mmCIF file of C-alpha atoms and ligand atoms in Angstrom:
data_model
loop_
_atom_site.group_PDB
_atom_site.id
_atom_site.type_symbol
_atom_site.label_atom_id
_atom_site.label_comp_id
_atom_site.label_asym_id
_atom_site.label_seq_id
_atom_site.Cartn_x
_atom_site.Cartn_y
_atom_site.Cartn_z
ATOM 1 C CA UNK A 1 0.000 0.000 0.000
ATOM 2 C CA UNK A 2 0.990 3.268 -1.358
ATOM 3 C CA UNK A 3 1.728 5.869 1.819
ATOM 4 C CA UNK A 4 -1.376 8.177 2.914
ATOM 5 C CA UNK A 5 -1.732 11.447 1.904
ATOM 6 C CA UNK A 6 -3.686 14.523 2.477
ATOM 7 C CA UNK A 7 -5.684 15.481 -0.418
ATOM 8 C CA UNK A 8 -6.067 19.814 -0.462
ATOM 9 C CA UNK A 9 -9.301 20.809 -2.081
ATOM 10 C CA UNK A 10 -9.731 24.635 -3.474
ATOM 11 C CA UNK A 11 -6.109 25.167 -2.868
ATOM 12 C CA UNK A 12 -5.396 27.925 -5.257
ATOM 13 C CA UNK A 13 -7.827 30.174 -3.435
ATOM 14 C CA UNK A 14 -6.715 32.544 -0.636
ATOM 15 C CA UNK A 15 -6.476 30.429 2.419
ATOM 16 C CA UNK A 16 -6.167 26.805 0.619
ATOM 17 C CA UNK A 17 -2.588 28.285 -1.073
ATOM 18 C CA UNK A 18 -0.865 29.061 2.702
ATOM 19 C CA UNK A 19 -2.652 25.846 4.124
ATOM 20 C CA UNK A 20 -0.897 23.504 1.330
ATOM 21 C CA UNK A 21 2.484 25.030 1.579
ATOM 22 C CA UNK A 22 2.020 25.051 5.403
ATOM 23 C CA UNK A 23 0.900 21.038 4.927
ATOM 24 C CA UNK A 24 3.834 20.709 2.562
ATOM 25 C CA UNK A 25 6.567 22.385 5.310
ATOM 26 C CA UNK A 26 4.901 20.293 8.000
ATOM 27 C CA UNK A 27 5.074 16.506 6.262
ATOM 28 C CA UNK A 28 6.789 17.013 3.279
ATOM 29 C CA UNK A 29 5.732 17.939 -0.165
ATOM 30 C CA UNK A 30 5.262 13.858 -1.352
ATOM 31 C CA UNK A 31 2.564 13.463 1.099
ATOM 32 C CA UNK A 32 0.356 16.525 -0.176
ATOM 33 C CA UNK A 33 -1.860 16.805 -3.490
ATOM 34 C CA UNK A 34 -2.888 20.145 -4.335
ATOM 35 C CA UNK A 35 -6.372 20.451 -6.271
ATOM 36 C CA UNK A 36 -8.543 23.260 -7.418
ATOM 37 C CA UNK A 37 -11.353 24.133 -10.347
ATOM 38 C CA UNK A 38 -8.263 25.994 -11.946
ATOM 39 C CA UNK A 39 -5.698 24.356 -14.018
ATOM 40 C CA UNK A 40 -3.279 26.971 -14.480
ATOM 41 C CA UNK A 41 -3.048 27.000 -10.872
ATOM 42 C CA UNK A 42 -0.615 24.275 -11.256
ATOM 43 C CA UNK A 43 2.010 27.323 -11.395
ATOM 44 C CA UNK A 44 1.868 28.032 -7.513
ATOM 45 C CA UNK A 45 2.960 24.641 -6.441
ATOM 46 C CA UNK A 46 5.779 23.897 -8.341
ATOM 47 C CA UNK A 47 7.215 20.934 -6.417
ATOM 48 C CA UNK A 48 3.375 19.706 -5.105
ATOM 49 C CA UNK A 49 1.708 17.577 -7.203
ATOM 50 C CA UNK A 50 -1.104 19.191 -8.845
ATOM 51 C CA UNK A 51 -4.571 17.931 -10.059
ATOM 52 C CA UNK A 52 -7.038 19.942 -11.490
ATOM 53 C CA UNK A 53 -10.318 18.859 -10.017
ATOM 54 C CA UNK A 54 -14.419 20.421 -9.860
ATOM 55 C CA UNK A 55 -15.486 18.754 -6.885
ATOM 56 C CA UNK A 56 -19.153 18.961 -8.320
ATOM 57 C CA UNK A 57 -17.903 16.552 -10.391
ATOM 58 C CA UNK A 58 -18.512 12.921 -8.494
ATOM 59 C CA UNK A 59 -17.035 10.558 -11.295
ATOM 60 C CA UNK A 60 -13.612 12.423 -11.454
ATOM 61 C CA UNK A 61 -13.881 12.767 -7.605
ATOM 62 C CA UNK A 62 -14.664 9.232 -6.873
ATOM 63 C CA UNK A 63 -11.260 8.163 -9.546
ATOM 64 C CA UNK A 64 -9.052 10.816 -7.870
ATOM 65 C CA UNK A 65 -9.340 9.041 -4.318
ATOM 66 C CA UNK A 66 -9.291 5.568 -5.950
ATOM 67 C CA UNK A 67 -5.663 6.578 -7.483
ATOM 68 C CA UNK A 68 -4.366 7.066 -4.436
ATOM 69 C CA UNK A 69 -4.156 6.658 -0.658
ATOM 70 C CA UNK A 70 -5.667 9.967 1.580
ATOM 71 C CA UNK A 71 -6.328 10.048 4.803
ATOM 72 C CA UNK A 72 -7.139 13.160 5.301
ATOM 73 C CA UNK A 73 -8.953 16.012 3.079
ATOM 74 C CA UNK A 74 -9.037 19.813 3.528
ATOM 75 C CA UNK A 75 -11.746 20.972 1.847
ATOM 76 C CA UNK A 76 -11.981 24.638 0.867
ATOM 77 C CA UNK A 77 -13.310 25.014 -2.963
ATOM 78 C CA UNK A 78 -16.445 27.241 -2.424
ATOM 79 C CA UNK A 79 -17.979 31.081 -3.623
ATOM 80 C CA UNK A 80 -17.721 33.433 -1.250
ATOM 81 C CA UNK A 81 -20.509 35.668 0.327
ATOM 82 C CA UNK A 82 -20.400 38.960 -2.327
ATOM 83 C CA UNK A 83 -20.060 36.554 -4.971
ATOM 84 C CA UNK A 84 -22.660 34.307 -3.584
ATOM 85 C CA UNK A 85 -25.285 37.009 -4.003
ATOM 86 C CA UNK A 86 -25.009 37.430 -7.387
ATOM 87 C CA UNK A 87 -25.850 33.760 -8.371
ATOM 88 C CA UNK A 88 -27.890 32.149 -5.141
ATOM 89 C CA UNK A 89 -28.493 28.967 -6.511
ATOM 90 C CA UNK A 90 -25.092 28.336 -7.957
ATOM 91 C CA UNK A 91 -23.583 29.206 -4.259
ATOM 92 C CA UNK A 92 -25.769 27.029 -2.949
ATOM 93 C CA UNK A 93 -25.241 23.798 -4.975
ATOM 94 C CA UNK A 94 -21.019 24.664 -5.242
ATOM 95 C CA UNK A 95 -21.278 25.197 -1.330
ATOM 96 C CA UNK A 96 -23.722 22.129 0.121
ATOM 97 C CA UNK A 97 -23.394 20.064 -2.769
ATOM 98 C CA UNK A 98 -19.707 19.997 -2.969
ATOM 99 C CA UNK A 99 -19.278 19.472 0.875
ATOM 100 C CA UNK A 100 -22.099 16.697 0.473
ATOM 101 C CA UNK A 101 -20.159 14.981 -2.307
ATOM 102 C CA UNK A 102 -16.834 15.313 -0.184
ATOM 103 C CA UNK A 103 -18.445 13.484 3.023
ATOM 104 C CA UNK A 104 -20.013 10.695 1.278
ATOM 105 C CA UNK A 105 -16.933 10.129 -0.970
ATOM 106 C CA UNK A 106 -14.703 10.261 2.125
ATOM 107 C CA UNK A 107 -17.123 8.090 3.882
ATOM 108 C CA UNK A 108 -17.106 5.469 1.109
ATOM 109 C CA UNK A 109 -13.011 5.524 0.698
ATOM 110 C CA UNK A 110 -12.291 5.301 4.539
ATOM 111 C CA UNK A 111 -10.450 9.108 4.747
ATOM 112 C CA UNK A 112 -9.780 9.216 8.200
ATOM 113 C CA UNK A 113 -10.536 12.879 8.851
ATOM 114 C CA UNK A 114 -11.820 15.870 7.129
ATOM 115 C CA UNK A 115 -11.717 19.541 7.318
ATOM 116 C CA UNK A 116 -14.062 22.349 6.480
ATOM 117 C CA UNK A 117 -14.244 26.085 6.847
ATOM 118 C CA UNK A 118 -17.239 28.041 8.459
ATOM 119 C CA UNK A 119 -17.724 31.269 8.481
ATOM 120 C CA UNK A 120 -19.064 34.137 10.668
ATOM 121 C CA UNK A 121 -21.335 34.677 8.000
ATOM 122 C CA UNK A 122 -23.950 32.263 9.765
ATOM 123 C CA UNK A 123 -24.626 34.661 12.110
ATOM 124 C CA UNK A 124 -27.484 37.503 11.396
ATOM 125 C CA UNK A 125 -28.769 40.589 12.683
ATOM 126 C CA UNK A 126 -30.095 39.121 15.837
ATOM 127 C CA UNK A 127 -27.079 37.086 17.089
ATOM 128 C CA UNK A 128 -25.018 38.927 19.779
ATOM 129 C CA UNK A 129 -22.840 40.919 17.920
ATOM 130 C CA UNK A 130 -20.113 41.205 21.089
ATOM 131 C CA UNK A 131 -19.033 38.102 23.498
ATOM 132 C CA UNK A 132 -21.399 35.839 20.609
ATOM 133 C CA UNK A 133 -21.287 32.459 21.789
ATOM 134 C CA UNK A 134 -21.413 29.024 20.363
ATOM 135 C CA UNK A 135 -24.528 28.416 19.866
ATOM 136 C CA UNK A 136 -26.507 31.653 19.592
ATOM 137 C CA UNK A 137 -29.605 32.336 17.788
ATOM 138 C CA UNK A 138 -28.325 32.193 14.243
ATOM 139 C CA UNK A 139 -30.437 34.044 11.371
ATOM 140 C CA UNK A 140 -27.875 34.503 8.093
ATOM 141 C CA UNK A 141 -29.231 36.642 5.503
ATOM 142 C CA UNK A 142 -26.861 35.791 3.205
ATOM 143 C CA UNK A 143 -27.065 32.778 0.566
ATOM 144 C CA UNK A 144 -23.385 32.054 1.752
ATOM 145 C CA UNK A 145 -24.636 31.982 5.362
ATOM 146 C CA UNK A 146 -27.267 29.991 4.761
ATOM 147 C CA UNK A 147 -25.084 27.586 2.970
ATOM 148 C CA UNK A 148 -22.481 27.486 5.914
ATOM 149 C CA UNK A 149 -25.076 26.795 8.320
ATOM 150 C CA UNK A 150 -26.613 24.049 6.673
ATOM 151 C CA UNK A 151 -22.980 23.264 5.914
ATOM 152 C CA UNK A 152 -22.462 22.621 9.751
ATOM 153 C CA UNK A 153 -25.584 20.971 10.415
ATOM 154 C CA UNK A 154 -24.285 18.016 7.861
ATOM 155 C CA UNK A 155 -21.106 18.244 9.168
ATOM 156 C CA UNK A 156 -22.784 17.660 12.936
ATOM 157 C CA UNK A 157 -24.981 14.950 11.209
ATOM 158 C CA UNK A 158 -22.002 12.848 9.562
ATOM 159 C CA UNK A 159 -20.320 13.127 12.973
ATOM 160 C CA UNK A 160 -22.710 11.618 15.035
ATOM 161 C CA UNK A 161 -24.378 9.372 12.864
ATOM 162 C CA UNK A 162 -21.705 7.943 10.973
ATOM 163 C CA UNK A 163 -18.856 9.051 14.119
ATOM 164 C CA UNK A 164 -17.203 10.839 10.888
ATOM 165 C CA UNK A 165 -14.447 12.754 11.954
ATOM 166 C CA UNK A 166 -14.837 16.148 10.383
ATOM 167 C CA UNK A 167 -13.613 19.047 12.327
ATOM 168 C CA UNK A 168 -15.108 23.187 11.134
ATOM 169 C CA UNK A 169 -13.966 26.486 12.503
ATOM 170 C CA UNK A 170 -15.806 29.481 11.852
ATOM 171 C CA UNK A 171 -13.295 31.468 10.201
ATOM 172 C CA UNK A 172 -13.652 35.582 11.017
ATOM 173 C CA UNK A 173 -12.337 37.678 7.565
ATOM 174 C CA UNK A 174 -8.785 36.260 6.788
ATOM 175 C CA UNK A 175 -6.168 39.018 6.639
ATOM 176 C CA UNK A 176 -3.223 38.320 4.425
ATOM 177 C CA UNK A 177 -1.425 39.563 0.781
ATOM 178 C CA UNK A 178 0.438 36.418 -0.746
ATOM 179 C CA UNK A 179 -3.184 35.867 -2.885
ATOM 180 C CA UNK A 180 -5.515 37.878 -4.240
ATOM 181 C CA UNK A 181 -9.317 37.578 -1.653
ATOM 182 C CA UNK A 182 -11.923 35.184 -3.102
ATOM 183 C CA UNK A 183 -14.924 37.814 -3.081
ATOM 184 C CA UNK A 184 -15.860 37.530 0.570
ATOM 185 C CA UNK A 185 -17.703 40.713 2.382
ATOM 186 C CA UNK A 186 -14.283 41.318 4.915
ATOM 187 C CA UNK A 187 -12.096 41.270 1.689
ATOM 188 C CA UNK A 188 -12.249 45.038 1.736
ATOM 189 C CA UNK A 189 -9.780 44.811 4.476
ATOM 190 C CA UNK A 190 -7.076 43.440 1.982
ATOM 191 C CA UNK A 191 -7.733 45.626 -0.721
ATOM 192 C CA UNK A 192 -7.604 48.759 0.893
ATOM 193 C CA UNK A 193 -3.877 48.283 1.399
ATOM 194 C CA UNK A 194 -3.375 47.228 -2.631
ATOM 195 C CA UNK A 195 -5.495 50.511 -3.265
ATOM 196 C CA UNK A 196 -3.794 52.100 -0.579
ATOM 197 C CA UNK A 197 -0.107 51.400 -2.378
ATOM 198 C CA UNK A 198 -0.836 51.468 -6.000
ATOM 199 C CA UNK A 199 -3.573 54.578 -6.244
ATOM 200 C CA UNK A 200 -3.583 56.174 -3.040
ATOM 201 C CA UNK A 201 -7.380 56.413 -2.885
ATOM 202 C CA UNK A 202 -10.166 53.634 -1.767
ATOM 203 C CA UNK A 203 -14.198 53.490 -2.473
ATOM 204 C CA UNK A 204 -15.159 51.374 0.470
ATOM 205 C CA UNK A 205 -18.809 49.257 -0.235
ATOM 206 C CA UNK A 206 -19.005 49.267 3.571
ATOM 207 C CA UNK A 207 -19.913 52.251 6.061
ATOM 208 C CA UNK A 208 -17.061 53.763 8.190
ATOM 209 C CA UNK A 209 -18.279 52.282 11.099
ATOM 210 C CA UNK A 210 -19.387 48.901 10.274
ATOM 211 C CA UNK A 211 -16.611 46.729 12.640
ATOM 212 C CA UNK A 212 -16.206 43.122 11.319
ATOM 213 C CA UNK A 213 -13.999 40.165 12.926
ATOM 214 C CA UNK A 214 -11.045 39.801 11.458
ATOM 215 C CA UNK A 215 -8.053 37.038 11.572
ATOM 216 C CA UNK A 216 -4.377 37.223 10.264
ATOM 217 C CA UNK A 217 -3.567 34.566 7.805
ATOM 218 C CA UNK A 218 -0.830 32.894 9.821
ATOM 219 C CA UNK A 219 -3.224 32.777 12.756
ATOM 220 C CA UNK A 220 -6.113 31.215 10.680
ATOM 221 C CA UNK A 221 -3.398 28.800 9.422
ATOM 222 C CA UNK A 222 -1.944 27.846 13.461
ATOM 223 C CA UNK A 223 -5.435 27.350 14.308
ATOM 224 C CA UNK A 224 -6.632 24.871 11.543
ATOM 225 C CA UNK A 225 -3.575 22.748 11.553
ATOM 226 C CA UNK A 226 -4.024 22.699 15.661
ATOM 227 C CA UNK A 227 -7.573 22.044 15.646
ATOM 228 C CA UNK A 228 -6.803 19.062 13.080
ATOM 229 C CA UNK A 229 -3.785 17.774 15.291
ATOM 230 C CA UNK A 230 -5.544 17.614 18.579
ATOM 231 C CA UNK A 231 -6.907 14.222 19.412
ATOM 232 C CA UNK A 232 -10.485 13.618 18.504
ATOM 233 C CA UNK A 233 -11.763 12.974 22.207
ATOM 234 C CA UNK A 234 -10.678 16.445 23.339
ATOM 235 C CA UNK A 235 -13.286 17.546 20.797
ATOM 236 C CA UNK A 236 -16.967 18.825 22.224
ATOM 237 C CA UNK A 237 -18.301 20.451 19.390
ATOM 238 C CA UNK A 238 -19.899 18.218 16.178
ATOM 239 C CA UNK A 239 -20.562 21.722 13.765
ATOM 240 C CA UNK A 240 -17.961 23.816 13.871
ATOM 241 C CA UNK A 241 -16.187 26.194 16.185
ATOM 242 C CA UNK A 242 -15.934 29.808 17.187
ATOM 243 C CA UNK A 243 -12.714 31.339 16.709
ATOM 244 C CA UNK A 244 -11.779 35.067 17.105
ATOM 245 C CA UNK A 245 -8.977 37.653 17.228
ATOM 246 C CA UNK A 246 -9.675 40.956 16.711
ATOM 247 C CA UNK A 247 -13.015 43.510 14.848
ATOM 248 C CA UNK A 248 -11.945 46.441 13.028
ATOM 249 C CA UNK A 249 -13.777 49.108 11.144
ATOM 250 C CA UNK A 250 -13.070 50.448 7.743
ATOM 251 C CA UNK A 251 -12.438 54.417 9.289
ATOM 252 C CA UNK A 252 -10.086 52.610 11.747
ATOM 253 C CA UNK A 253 -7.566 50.736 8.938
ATOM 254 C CA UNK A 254 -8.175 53.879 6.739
ATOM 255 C CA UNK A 255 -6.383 56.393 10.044
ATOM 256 C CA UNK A 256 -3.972 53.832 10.175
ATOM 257 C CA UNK A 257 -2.737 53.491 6.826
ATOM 258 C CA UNK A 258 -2.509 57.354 6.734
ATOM 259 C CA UNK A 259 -0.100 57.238 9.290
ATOM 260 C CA UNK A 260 2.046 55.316 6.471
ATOM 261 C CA UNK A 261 0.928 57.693 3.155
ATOM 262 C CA UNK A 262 -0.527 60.873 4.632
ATOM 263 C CA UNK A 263 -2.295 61.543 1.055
ATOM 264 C CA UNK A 264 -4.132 58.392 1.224
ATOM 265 C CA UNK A 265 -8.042 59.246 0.405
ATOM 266 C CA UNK A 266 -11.460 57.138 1.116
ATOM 267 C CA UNK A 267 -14.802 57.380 0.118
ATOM 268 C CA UNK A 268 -18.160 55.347 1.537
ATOM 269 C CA UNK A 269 -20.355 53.640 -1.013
ATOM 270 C CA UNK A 270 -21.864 51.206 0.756
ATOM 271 C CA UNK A 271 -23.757 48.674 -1.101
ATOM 272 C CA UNK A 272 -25.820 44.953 -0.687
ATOM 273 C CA UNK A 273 -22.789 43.845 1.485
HETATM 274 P P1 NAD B 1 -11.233 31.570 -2.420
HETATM 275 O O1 NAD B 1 -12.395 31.993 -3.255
HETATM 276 O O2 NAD B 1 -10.019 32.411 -2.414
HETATM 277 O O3 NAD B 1 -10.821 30.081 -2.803
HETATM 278 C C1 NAD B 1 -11.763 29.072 -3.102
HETATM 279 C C2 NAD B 1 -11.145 28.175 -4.150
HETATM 280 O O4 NAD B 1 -12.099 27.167 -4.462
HETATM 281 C C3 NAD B 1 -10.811 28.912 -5.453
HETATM 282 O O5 NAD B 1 -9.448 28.734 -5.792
HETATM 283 C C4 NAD B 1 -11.736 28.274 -6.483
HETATM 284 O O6 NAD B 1 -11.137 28.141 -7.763
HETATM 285 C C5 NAD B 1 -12.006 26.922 -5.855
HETATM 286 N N1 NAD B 1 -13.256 26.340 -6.329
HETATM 287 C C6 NAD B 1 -14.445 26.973 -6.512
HETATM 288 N N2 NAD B 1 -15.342 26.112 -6.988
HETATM 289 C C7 NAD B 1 -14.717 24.915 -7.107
HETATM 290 C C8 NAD B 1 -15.139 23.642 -7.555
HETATM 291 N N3 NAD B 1 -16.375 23.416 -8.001
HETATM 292 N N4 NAD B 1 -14.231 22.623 -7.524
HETATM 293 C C9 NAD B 1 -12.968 22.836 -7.083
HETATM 294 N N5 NAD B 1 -12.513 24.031 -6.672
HETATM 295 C C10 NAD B 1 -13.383 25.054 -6.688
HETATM 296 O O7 NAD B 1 -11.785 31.363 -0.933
HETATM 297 P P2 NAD B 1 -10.965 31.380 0.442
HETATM 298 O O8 NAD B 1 -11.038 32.762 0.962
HETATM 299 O O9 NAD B 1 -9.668 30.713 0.284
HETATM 300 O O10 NAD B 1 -11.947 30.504 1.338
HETATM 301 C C11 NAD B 1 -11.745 29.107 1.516
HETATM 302 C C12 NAD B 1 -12.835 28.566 2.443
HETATM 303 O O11 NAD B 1 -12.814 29.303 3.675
HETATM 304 C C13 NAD B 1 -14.249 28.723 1.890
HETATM 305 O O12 NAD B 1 -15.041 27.633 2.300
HETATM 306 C C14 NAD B 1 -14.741 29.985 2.562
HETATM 307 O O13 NAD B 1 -16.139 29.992 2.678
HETATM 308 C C15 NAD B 1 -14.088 29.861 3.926
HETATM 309 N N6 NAD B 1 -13.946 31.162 4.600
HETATM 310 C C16 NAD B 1 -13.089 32.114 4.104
HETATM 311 C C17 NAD B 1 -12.972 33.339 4.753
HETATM 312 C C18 NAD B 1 -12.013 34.401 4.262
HETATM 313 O O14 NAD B 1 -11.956 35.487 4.838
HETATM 314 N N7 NAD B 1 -11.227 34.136 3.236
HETATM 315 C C19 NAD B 1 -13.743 33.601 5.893
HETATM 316 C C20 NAD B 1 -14.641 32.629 6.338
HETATM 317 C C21 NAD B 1 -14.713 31.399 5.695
#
């Protein structure tokens, strides 16, 4: 038997890119395939093996973990929330029906564990928006949210009927700059330092006050590989779990980038986000 290997799915997208290199610096590139909707993506792994994969697609799926030996799967191909409005259905089916066909195809090739990203985005209006707990009230308004929440209730599902092994955080807004954001409502707080450096002015979709949680990249990354590593009895939660660092405001990163380039300009459109 060929050795195990950890199967990366979405990896050319913002946080699937640091994970695999992470997962690559961790066990070694042999023991991690890369695999995303995009072929040329191939060009970011260079020594990871590549495979171009749509995880909507079960009969390419299905061959993929026949070829070779995973044992675990990272599972991050998905549309983000701003994208997600513009085509609800599409997020919808790419979001559930892509996790779906990653359970059942890990359930049917014995892949020992699995991860998947939440998102804050399950929350709506009338969740406590300071100190929010585990399980509030949760309301998303959002065809993303929606999609994560139902996302978690599977995931809960699979773990306790099945005693899968599939292990969620609920990712804040993921701050980082090696690749471009995905089209997520927090991305603003990425591109405002690109606009920031290479025009010196920003048109913000969001209010100056509107404070969203927020997570550096290698923090995000620390925390998924941990919550992966720790043994599965230490684990309470079936869904997926809070995680938090730090809320900031567009009006707050705009004083603090004019610190840096004192002609720096912003202007508020807000819009459906
Ligand atoms: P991203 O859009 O940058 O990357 C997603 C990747 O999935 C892309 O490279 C895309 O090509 C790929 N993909 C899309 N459809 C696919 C398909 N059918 N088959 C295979 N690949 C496909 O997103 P990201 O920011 O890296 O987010 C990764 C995960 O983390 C998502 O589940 C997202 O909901 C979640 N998340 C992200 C954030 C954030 O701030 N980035 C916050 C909360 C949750």
């Amino acid at each position: 038997m060929t050795k195990s290997k950890i199967l990366v799915i979405g990896a050319a997208g913002q946080i699937g890119t640091e994970i695999t290199h992470e997962l690559s610096r961790i066990h070694g590139k042999e023991k991690i395939i890369a695999s995303d909707i995009k072929p040329e993506a191939k060009d970011i792994f260079k020594d990871i093996e590549y495979i171009s994969l749509n995880v909507m697609d079960q009969k390419a799926f299905k061959a993929l973990l026949e070829k070779y030996n995973f044992d675990v799967i990272y599972h991050f191909a998905a549309i983000l929330s701003a994208s997600g409005e513009k085509n609800p259905e599409r997020t919808w089916e790419v979001n559930t029906k892509g996790l779906l066909n990653v359970i059942e195809a890990a359930k049917n090739h014995n892949i020992k564990k699995i991860f998947w990203p939440s998102s804050i985005a399950v929350f709506g209006p009338t969740t406590p928006k300071v100190d929010t707990n585990q399980s509030p009230y949760m309301d998303p308004t959002t065809v993303y949210g929606i999609s994560k929440l139902s996302g978690e209730l599977w995931v809960s599902y699979f773990n306790e009927r099945y005693n899968m092994d599939i292990r969620s955080l609920r990712y804040p807004g993921i701050i980082s700059y090696k690749t471009a954001p995905g089209g997520g409502t927090t991305d603003y707080a990425i591109d405002i330092f690109f606009k920031a450096i290479t025009t010196g002015k920003y048109s913000c979709f969001l209010n100056n006050n509107t404070f969203l949680p927020m997570m550096y990249m290698p923090d995000a990354v620390k925390a998924t590989i941990e919550l992966m590593e720790a043994p599965k009895k230490s684990l309470s939660i079936k869904t997926s779990y809070n995680v938090g660092s730090f809320s900031i405001s567009p009006e707050l990163l705009y004083k603090t980038i004019k610190k840096r380039i004192p002609d720096f300009k912003i202007d508020y459109q807000p819009d459906f986000r």
